mmCIF file with all atom_site columns, C-alpha atoms in Angstrom:
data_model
loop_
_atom_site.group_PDB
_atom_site.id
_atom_site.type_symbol
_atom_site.label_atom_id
_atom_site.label_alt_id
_atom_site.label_comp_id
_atom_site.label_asym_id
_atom_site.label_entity_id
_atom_site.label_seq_id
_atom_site.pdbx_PDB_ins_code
_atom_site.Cartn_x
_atom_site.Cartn_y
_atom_site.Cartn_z
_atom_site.occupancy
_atom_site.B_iso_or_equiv
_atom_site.pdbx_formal_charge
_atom_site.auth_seq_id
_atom_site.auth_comp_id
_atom_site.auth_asym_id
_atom_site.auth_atom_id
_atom_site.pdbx_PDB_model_num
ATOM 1   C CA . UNK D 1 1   ? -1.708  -25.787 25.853  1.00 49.00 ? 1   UNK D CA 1
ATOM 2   C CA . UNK D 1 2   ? -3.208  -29.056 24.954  1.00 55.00 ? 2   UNK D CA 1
ATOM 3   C CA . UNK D 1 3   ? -2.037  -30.834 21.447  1.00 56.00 ? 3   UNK D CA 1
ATOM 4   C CA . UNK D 1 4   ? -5.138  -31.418 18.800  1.00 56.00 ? 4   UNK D CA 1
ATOM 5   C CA . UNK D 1 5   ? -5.906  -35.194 19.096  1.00 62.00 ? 5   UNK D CA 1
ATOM 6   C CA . UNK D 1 6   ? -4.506  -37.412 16.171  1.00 63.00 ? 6   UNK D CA 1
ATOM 7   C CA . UNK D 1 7   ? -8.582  -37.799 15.358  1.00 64.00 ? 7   UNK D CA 1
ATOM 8   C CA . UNK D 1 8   ? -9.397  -34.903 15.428  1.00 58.00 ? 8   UNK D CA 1
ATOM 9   C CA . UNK D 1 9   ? -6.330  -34.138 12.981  1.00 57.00 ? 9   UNK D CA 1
ATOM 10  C CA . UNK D 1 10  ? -7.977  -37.196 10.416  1.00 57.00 ? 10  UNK D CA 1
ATOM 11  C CA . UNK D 1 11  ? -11.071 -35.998 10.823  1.00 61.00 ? 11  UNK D CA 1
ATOM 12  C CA . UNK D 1 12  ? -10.073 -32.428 9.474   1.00 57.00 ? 12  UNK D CA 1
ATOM 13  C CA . UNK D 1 13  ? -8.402  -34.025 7.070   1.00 60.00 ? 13  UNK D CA 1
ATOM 14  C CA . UNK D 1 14  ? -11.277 -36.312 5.807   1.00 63.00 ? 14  UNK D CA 1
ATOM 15  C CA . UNK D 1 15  ? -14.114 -34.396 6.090   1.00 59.00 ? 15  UNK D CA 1
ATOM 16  C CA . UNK D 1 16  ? -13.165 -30.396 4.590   1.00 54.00 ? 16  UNK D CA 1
ATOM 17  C CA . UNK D 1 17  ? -15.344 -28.025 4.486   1.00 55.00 ? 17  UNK D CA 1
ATOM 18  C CA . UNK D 1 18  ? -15.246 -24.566 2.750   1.00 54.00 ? 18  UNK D CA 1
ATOM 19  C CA . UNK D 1 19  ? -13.168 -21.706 4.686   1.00 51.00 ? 19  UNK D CA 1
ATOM 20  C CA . UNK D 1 20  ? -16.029 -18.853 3.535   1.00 52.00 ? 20  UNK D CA 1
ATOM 21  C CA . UNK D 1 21  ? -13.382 -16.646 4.797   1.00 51.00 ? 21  UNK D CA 1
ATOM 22  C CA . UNK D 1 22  ? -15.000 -13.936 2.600   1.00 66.00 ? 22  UNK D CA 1
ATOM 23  C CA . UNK D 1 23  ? -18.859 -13.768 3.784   1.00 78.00 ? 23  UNK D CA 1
ATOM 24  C CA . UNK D 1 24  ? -19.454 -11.180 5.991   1.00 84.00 ? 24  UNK D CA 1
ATOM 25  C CA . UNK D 1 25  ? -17.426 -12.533 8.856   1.00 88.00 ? 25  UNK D CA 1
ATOM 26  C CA . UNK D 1 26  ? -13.964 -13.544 7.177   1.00 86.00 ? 26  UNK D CA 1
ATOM 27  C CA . UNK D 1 27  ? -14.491 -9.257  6.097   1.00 86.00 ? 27  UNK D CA 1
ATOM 28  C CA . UNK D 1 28  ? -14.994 -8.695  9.548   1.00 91.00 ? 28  UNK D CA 1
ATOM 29  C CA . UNK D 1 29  ? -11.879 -10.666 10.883  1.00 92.00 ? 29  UNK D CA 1
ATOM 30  C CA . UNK D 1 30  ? -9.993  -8.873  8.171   1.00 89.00 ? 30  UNK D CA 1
ATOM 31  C CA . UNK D 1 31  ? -11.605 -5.824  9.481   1.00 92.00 ? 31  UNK D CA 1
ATOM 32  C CA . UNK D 1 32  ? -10.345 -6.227  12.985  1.00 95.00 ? 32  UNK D CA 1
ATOM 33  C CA . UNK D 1 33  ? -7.312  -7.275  12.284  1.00 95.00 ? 33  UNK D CA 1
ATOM 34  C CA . UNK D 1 34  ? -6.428  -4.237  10.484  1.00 94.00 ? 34  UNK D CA 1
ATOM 35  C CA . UNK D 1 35  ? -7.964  -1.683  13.213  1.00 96.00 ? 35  UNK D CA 1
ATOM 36  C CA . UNK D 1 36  ? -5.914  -3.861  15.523  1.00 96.00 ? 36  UNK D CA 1
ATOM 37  C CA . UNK D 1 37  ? -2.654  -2.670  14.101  1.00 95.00 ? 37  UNK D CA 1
ATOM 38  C CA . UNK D 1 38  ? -3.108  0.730   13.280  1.00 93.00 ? 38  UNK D CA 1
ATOM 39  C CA . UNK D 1 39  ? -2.118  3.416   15.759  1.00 93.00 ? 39  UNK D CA 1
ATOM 40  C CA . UNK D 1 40  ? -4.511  5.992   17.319  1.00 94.00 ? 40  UNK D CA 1
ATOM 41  C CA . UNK D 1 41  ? -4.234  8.650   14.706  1.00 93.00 ? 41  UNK D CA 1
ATOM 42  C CA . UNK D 1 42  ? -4.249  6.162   11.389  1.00 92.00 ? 42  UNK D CA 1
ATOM 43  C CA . UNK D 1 43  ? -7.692  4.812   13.360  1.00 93.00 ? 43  UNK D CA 1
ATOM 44  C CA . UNK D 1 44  ? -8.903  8.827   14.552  1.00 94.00 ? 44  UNK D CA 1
ATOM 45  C CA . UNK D 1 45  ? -8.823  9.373   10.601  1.00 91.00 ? 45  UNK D CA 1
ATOM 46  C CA . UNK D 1 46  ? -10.247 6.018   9.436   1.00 92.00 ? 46  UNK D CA 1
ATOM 47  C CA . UNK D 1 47  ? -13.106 6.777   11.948  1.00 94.00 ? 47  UNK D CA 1
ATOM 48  C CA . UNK D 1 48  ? -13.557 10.628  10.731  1.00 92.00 ? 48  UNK D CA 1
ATOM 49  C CA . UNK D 1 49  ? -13.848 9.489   6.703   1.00 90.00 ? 49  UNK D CA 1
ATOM 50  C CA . UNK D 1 50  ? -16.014 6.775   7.732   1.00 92.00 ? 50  UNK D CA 1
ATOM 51  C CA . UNK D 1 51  ? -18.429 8.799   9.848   1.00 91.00 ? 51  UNK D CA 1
ATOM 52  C CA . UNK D 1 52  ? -18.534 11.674  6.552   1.00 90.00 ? 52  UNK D CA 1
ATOM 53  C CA . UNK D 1 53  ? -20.210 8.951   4.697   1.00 88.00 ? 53  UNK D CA 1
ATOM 54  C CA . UNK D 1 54  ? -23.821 10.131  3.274   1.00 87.00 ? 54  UNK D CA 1
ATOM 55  C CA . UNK D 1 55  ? -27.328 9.177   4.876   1.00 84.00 ? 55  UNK D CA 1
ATOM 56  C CA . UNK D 1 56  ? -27.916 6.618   2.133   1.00 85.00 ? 56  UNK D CA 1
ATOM 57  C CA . UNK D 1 57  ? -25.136 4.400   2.446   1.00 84.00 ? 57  UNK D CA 1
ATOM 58  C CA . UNK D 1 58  ? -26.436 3.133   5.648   1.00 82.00 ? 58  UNK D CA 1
ATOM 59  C CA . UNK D 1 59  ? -22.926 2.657   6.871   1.00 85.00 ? 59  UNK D CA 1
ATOM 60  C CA . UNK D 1 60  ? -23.611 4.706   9.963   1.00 84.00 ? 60  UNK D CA 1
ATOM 61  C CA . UNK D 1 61  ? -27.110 3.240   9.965   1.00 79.00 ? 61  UNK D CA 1
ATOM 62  C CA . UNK D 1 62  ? -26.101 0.763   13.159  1.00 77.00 ? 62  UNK D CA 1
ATOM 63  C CA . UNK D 1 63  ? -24.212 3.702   15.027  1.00 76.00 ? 63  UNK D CA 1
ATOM 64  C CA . UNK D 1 64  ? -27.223 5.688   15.670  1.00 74.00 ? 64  UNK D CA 1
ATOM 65  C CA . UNK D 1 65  ? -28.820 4.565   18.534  1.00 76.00 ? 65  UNK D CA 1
ATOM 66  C CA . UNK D 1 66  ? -25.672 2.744   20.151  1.00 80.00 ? 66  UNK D CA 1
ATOM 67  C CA . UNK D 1 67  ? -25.461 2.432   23.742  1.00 86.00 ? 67  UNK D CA 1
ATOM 68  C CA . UNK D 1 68  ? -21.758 1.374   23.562  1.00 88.00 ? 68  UNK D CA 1
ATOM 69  C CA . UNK D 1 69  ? -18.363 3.318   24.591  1.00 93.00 ? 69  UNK D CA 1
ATOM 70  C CA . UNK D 1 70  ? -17.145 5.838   21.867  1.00 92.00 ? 70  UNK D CA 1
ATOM 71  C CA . UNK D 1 71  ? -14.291 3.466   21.280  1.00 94.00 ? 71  UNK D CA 1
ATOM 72  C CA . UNK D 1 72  ? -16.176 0.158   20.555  1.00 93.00 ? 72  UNK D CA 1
ATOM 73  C CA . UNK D 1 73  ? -18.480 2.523   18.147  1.00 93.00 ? 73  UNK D CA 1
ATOM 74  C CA . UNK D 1 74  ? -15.523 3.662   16.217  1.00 95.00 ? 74  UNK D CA 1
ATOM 75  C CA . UNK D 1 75  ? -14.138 -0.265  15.725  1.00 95.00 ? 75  UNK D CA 1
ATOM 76  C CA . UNK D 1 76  ? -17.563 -1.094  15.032  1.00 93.00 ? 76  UNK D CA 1
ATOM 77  C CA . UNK D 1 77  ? -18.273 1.119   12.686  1.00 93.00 ? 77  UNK D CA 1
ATOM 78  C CA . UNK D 1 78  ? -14.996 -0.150  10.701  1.00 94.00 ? 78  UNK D CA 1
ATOM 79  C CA . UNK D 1 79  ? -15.972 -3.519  11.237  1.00 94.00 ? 79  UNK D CA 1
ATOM 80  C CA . UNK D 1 80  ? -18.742 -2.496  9.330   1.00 91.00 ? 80  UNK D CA 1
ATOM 81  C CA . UNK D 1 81  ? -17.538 -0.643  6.669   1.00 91.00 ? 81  UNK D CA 1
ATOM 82  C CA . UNK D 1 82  ? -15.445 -3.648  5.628   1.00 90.00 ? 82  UNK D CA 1
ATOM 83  C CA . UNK D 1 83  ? -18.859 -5.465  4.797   1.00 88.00 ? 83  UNK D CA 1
ATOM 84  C CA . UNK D 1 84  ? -20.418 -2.495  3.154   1.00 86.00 ? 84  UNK D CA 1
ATOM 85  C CA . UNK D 1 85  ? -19.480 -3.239  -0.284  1.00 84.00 ? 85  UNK D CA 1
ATOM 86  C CA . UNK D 1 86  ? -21.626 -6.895  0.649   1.00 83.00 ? 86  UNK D CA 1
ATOM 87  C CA . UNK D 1 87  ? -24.223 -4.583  2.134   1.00 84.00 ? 87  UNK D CA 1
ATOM 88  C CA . UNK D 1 88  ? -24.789 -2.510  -1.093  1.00 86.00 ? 88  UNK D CA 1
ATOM 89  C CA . UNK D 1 89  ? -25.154 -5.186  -3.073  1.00 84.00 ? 89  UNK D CA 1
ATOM 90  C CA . UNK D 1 90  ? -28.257 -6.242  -1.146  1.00 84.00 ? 90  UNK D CA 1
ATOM 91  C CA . UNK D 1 91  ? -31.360 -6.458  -4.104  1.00 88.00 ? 91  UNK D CA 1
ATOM 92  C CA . UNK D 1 92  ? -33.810 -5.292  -1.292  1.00 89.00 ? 92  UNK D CA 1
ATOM 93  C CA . UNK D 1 93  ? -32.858 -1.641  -1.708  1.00 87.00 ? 93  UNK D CA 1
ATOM 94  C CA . UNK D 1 94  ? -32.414 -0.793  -5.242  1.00 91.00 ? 94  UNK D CA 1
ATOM 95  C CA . UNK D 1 95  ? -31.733 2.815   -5.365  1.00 90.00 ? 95  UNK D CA 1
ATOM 96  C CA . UNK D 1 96  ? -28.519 1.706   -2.449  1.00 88.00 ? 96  UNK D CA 1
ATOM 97  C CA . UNK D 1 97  ? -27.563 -0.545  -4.966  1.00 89.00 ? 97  UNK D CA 1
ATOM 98  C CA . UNK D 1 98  ? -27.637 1.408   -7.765  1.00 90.00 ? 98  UNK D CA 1
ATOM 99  C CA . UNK D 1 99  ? -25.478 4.171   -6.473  1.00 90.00 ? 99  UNK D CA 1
ATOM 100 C CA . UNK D 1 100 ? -22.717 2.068   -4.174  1.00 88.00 ? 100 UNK D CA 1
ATOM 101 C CA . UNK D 1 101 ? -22.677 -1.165  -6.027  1.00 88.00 ? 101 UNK D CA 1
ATOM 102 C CA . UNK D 1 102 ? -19.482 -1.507  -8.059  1.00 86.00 ? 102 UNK D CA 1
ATOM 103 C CA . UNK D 1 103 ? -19.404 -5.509  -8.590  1.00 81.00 ? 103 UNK D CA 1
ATOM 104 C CA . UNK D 1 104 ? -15.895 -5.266  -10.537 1.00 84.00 ? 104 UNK D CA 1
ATOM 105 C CA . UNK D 1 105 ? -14.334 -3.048  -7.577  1.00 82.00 ? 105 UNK D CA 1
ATOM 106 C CA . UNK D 1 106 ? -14.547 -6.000  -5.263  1.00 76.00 ? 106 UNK D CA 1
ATOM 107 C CA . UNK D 1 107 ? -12.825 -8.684  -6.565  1.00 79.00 ? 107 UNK D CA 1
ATOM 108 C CA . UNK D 1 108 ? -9.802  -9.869  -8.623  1.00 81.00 ? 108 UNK D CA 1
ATOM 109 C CA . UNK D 1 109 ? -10.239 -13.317 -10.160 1.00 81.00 ? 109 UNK D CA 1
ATOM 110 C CA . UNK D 1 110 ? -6.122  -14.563 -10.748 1.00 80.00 ? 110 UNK D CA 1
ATOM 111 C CA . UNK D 1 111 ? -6.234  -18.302 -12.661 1.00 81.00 ? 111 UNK D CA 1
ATOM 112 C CA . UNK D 1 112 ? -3.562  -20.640 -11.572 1.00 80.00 ? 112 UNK D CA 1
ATOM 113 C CA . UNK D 1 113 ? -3.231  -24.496 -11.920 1.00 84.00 ? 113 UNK D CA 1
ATOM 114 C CA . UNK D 1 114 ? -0.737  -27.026 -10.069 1.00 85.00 ? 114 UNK D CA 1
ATOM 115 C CA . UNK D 1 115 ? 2.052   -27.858 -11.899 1.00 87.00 ? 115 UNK D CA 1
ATOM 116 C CA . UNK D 1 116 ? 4.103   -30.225 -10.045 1.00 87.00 ? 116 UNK D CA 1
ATOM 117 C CA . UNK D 1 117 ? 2.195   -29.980 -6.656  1.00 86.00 ? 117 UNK D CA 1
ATOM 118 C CA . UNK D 1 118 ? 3.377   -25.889 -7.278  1.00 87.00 ? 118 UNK D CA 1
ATOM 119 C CA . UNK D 1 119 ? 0.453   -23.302 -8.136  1.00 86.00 ? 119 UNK D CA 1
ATOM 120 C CA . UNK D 1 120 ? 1.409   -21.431 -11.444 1.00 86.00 ? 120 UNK D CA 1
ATOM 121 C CA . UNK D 1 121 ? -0.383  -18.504 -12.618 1.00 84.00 ? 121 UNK D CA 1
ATOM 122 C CA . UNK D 1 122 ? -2.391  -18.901 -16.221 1.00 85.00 ? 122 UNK D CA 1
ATOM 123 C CA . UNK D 1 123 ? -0.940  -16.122 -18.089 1.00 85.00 ? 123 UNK D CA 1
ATOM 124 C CA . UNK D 1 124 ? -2.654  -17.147 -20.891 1.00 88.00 ? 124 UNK D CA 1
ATOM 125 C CA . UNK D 1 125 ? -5.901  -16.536 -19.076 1.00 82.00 ? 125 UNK D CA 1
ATOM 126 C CA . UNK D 1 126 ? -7.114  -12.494 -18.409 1.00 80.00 ? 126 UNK D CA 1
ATOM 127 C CA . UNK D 1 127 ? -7.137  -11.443 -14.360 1.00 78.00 ? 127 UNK D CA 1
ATOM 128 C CA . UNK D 1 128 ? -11.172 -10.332 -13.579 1.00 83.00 ? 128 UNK D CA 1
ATOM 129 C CA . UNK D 1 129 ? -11.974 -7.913  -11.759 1.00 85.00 ? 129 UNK D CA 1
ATOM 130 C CA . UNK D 1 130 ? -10.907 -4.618  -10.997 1.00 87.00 ? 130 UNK D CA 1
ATOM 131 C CA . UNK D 1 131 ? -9.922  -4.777  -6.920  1.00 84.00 ? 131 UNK D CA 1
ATOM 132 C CA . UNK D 1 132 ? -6.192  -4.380  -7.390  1.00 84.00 ? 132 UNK D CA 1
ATOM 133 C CA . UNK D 1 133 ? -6.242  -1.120  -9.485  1.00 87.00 ? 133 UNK D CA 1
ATOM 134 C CA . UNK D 1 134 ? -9.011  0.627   -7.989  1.00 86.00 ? 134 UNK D CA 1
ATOM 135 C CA . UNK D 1 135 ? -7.149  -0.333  -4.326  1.00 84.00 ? 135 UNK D CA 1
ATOM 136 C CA . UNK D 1 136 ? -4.500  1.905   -6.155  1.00 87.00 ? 136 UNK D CA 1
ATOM 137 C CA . UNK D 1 137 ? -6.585  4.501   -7.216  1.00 87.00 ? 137 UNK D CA 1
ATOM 138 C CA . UNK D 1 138 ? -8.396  4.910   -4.262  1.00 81.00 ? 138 UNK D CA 1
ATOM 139 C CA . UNK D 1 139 ? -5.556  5.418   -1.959  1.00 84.00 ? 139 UNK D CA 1
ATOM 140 C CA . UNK D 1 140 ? -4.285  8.045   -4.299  1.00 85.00 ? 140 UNK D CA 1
ATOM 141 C CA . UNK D 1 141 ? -7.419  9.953   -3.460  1.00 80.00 ? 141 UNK D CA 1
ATOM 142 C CA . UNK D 1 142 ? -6.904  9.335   0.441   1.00 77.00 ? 142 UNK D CA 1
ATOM 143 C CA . UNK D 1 143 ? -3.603  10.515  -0.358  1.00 78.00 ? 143 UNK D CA 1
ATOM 144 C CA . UNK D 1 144 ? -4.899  13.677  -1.895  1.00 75.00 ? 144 UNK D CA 1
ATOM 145 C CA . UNK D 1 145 ? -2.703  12.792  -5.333  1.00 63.00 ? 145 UNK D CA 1
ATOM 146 C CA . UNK D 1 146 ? -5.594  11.913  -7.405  1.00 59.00 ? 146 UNK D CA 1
ATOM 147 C CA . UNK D 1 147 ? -9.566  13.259  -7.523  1.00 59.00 ? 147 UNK D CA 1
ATOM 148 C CA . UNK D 1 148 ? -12.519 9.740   -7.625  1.00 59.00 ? 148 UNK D CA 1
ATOM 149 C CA . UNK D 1 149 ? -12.910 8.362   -10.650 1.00 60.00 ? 149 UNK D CA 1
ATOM 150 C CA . UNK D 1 150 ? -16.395 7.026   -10.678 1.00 56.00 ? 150 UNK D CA 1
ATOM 151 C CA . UNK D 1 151 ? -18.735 6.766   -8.013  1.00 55.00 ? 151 UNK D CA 1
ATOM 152 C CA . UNK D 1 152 ? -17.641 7.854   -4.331  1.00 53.00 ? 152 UNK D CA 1
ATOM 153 C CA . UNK D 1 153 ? -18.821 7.811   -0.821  1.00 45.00 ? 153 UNK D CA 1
ATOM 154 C CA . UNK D 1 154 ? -18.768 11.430  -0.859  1.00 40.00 ? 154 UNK D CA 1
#
């Protein structure tokens, strides 16, 4: 494998640009990453809750007239799904949006500042968003301990 030029290298360096590791295709990276490592019945049941979403989500919206295998259908469609809370967020279909859109659900805002070239978390500053306990939550549903709070694909 051929080394990265020492230019190359200073020009990274110089010129940055943003990652935007979370639009739609840093989700979708994620998203493949994941269905990359789980085994054939963790993906059978991924695929089964995913496809049990309702008409109006438009999560299986893409899926219907798909020429492709069974198999790249199923990764797509949880490709997908790891976008959808982007998706239902979209202003151009406000009824979606009012049902699926749960702005707090999707993030968690955790301040920090460098304190001797180290990141320290601001505990004097509150966390935003609600990502990490509704994460919880919703896996205690998946894991049949807990009924939805709140709005649900089903």
């Amino acid at each position: 494998m051929k080394t990265p030029s020492l230019s190359l290298l200073l020009a990274l360096a110089l010129f940055p640009v943003p990652a935007r590791a979370w639009d739609q295709k840093g989700h979708r990276v994620v998203g493949a990453v994941a269905w990359d490592h789980m085994d054939a019945s963790t993906r059978t049941k991924a695929v089964a809750l995913l496809r049990g979403a309702p008409w109006d989500s438009d999560l299986l919206a893409e899926d219907a007239g798909s020429a492709l295998p069974q198999a790249a259908r199923d990764r797509e469609l949880f490709l997908r799904a790891s976008t959808w809370p982007d998706i239902v967020r979209a202003t151009n279909h406000p009824a979606r949006r009012r049902k699926y859109h749960q702005g707090p659900w999707h993030y968690v805002n955790i301040f920090w500042q460098e304190r001797r070239r180290k990141p320290v978390e601001r505990k004097d500053l509150p966390m935003q968003g609600e990502l990490i306990a509704r994460l919880a939550e919703r896996a205690a549903v998946l894991d049949g301990a807990a009924k939805p709070a709140g709005p649900a694909l089903k």
